[in-house]
Amino acid sequence: MTKSIVLSVNGREKTIFADPEEPLLYILREEFGLNGPKFGCGLHQCGSCMVLSDGQANYTCRIPCSAFEGKKIETIEGLAQDEKLHPLQQSFFDEQAAQCGYCLNGMLINALELLRKKTNPSEEEIRDVLHKVICRCGTHSRFIKAVKKAVDSRSKF
């Protein structure tokens, strides 16, 4: 049975009519046209489906969309402003921190959560937070370099 649900995604509120148990990932992709979060494992293990929800990195492939009602949802599509990459996105670009790109969404979301909580994280803290996302291409060293570069930029996240 469908229900009216109001979601706030990347600063834009939208009322959708959906099954409250439908995972947020499908709503983001189908109702909002946001393809940054991806379906990977469907088990909350790979991290490719993550978004920020009230500043916390959350999986979306299994959590019902109704659980996100009233929360501020941010996807990687909402990071860039005025056609300029977010400083974290820019550092990933500069360090060529992507290969196939499937895990990139989860890497950016988890790194952003960390940088908003801690302005100068240690390499161990960066590794710990990125460990939540599985990268099968072996690009982890570049992700770590990119996050460090973002830290060094002293940008506001």
Short mmCIF file of C-alpha atoms in Angstrom, two decimals:
data_model
loop_
_atom_site.label_atom_id
_atom_site.label_comp_id
_atom_site.label_asym_id
_atom_site.label_seq_id
_atom_site.Cartn_x
_atom_site.Cartn_y
_atom_site.Cartn_z
CA MET A 1 0.00 0.00 0.00
CA THR A 2 1.43 3.36 -0.98
CA LYS A 3 1.62 6.29 1.37
CA SER A 4 2.54 9.96 1.10
CA ILE A 5 6.08 10.49 2.36
CA VAL A 6 7.98 13.79 2.45
CA LEU A 7 11.73 13.49 1.93
CA SER A 8 14.33 16.24 2.09
CA VAL A 9 17.11 15.41 -0.35
CA ASN A 10 19.98 17.76 -1.10
CA GLY A 11 18.03 20.70 0.27
CA ARG A 12 14.91 19.98 -1.75
CA GLU A 13 11.71 18.62 -0.22
CA LYS A 14 9.58 16.33 -2.29
CA THR A 15 6.43 14.39 -1.52
CA ILE A 16 6.43 10.92 -2.96
CA PHE A 17 3.81 8.20 -2.96
CA ALA A 18 5.46 4.88 -2.24
CA ASP A 19 5.35 1.75 -0.15
CA PRO A 20 6.82 2.93 3.20
CA GLU A 21 8.91 -0.26 3.27
CA GLU A 22 10.56 0.43 -0.09
CA PRO A 23 14.30 0.96 0.43
CA LEU A 24 15.44 4.58 0.13
CA LEU A 25 17.96 3.63 -2.56
CA TYR A 26 15.19 2.88 -5.07
CA ILE A 27 13.36 6.10 -4.20
CA LEU A 28 16.52 8.16 -4.70
CA ARG A 29 17.21 6.61 -8.06
CA GLU A 30 13.65 6.43 -9.40
CA GLU A 31 11.85 9.43 -7.84
CA PHE A 32 14.75 11.87 -7.52
CA GLY A 33 16.87 10.71 -10.47
CA LEU A 34 19.97 10.47 -8.28
CA ASN A 35 22.31 7.74 -9.41
CA GLY A 36 25.26 8.44 -7.09
CA PRO A 37 24.11 5.89 -4.50
CA LYS A 38 24.37 2.48 -6.13
CA PHE A 39 23.03 -0.98 -5.51
CA GLY A 40 25.98 -3.16 -4.64
CA CYS A 41 25.47 -6.10 -2.31
CA GLY A 42 21.99 -5.33 -0.95
CA LEU A 43 23.20 -6.47 2.47
CA HIS A 44 24.64 -3.29 4.07
CA GLN A 45 28.14 -4.56 3.54
CA CYS A 46 29.70 -2.87 0.50
CA GLY A 47 28.78 0.79 1.16
CA SER A 48 28.02 1.78 -2.43
CA CYS A 49 24.47 2.80 -1.46
CA MET A 50 25.39 5.21 1.35
CA VAL A 51 24.05 8.72 1.93
CA LEU A 52 24.36 11.21 4.74
CA SER A 53 21.25 11.33 6.87
CA ASP A 54 21.34 14.15 9.41
CA GLY A 55 25.11 14.07 8.99
CA GLN A 56 25.49 10.32 9.58
CA ALA A 57 26.57 7.93 6.84
CA ASN A 58 23.77 5.43 6.34
CA TYR A 59 23.11 2.53 4.04
CA THR A 60 20.03 2.85 1.84
CA CYS A 61 19.72 -0.50 0.08
CA ARG A 62 17.61 -2.09 2.82
CA ILE A 63 16.42 0.70 5.11
CA PRO A 64 12.82 1.72 4.33
CA CYS A 65 12.29 5.17 2.85
CA SER A 66 9.83 5.98 5.65
CA ALA A 67 12.71 5.77 8.15
CA PHE A 68 14.27 8.83 6.47
CA GLU A 69 11.17 11.05 6.67
CA GLY A 70 11.98 14.26 8.56
CA LYS A 71 15.74 13.79 8.10
CA LYS A 72 18.13 15.81 5.98
CA ILE A 73 19.44 13.48 3.28
CA GLU A 74 22.59 14.36 1.34
CA THR A 75 23.88 12.48 -1.69
CA ILE A 76 27.08 13.07 -3.63
CA GLU A 77 25.03 14.93 -6.23
CA GLY A 78 24.28 17.58 -3.61
CA LEU A 79 27.90 18.29 -2.72
CA ALA A 80 28.96 20.44 -5.66
CA GLN A 81 27.82 24.07 -5.56
CA ASP A 82 27.50 26.48 -8.47
CA GLU A 83 29.02 23.90 -10.82
CA LYS A 84 32.15 23.76 -8.65
CA LEU A 85 33.21 20.48 -7.10
CA HIS A 86 33.06 20.16 -3.33
CA PRO A 87 36.62 20.34 -1.88
CA LEU A 88 36.48 16.63 -1.05
CA GLN A 89 35.34 15.76 -4.56
CA GLN A 90 38.12 17.96 -5.95
CA SER A 91 40.76 16.16 -3.88
CA PHE A 92 39.46 12.78 -5.10
CA PHE A 93 39.65 14.11 -8.65
CA ASP A 94 43.16 15.53 -8.15
CA GLU A 95 44.44 12.25 -6.68
CA GLN A 96 42.64 10.21 -9.36
CA ALA A 97 41.02 8.33 -6.51
CA ALA A 98 38.69 6.16 -8.53
CA GLN A 99 39.03 3.28 -10.87
CA CYS A 100 35.72 1.66 -11.74
CA GLY A 101 33.96 4.23 -9.53
CA TYR A 102 31.39 1.87 -8.06
CA CYS A 103 32.52 2.40 -4.47
CA LEU A 104 33.28 6.10 -4.94
CA ASN A 105 29.91 7.18 -3.55
CA GLY A 106 30.48 5.33 -0.28
CA MET A 107 34.05 6.54 0.01
CA LEU A 108 33.03 10.18 -0.40
CA ILE A 109 30.07 9.90 1.97
CA ASN A 110 32.08 8.22 4.74
CA ALA A 111 35.02 10.61 4.34
CA LEU A 112 32.67 13.59 4.46
CA GLU A 113 31.03 12.34 7.64
CA LEU A 114 34.48 12.03 9.22
CA LEU A 115 35.71 15.46 8.07
CA ARG A 116 32.59 17.19 9.36
CA LYS A 117 33.15 15.64 12.79
CA LYS A 118 36.90 15.94 12.93
CA THR A 119 38.92 18.60 11.10
CA ASN A 120 42.27 16.85 11.35
CA PRO A 121 41.78 13.07 11.48
CA SER A 122 44.71 10.70 11.73
CA GLU A 123 45.51 8.25 8.95
CA GLU A 124 44.20 5.46 11.17
CA GLU A 125 40.87 7.27 11.58
CA ILE A 126 40.66 7.78 7.82
CA ARG A 127 41.39 4.10 7.23
CA ASP A 128 38.80 3.08 9.81
CA VAL A 129 36.02 5.14 8.24
CA LEU A 130 36.85 4.08 4.67
CA HIS A 131 36.98 0.45 5.80
CA LYS A 132 33.16 0.45 5.77
CA VAL A 133 33.25 0.52 1.97
CA ILE A 134 34.48 -2.34 -0.18
CA CYS A 135 36.66 -1.42 -3.17
CA ARG A 136 37.50 -4.31 -5.42
CA CYS A 137 39.88 -2.27 -7.60
CA GLY A 138 42.51 -1.74 -4.90
CA THR A 139 42.29 2.05 -4.93
CA HIS A 140 42.33 2.46 -1.13
CA SER A 141 45.74 4.14 -1.02
CA ARG A 142 44.50 6.85 -3.40
CA PHE A 143 41.35 7.35 -1.34
CA ILE A 144 43.46 7.88 1.77
CA LYS A 145 45.72 10.33 -0.08
CA ALA A 146 42.66 12.20 -1.33
CA VAL A 147 41.16 12.54 2.14
CA LYS A 148 44.51 13.74 3.49
CA LYS A 149 44.70 16.28 0.68
CA ALA A 150 41.22 17.51 1.56
CA VAL A 151 42.29 17.87 5.19
CA ASP A 152 45.37 19.82 4.13
CA SER A 153 43.21 22.18 2.05
CA ARG A 154 41.67 23.42 5.30
CA SER A 155 38.35 23.71 3.54
CA LYS A 156 35.09 23.81 5.40
CA PHE A 157 33.21 20.59 4.95
#
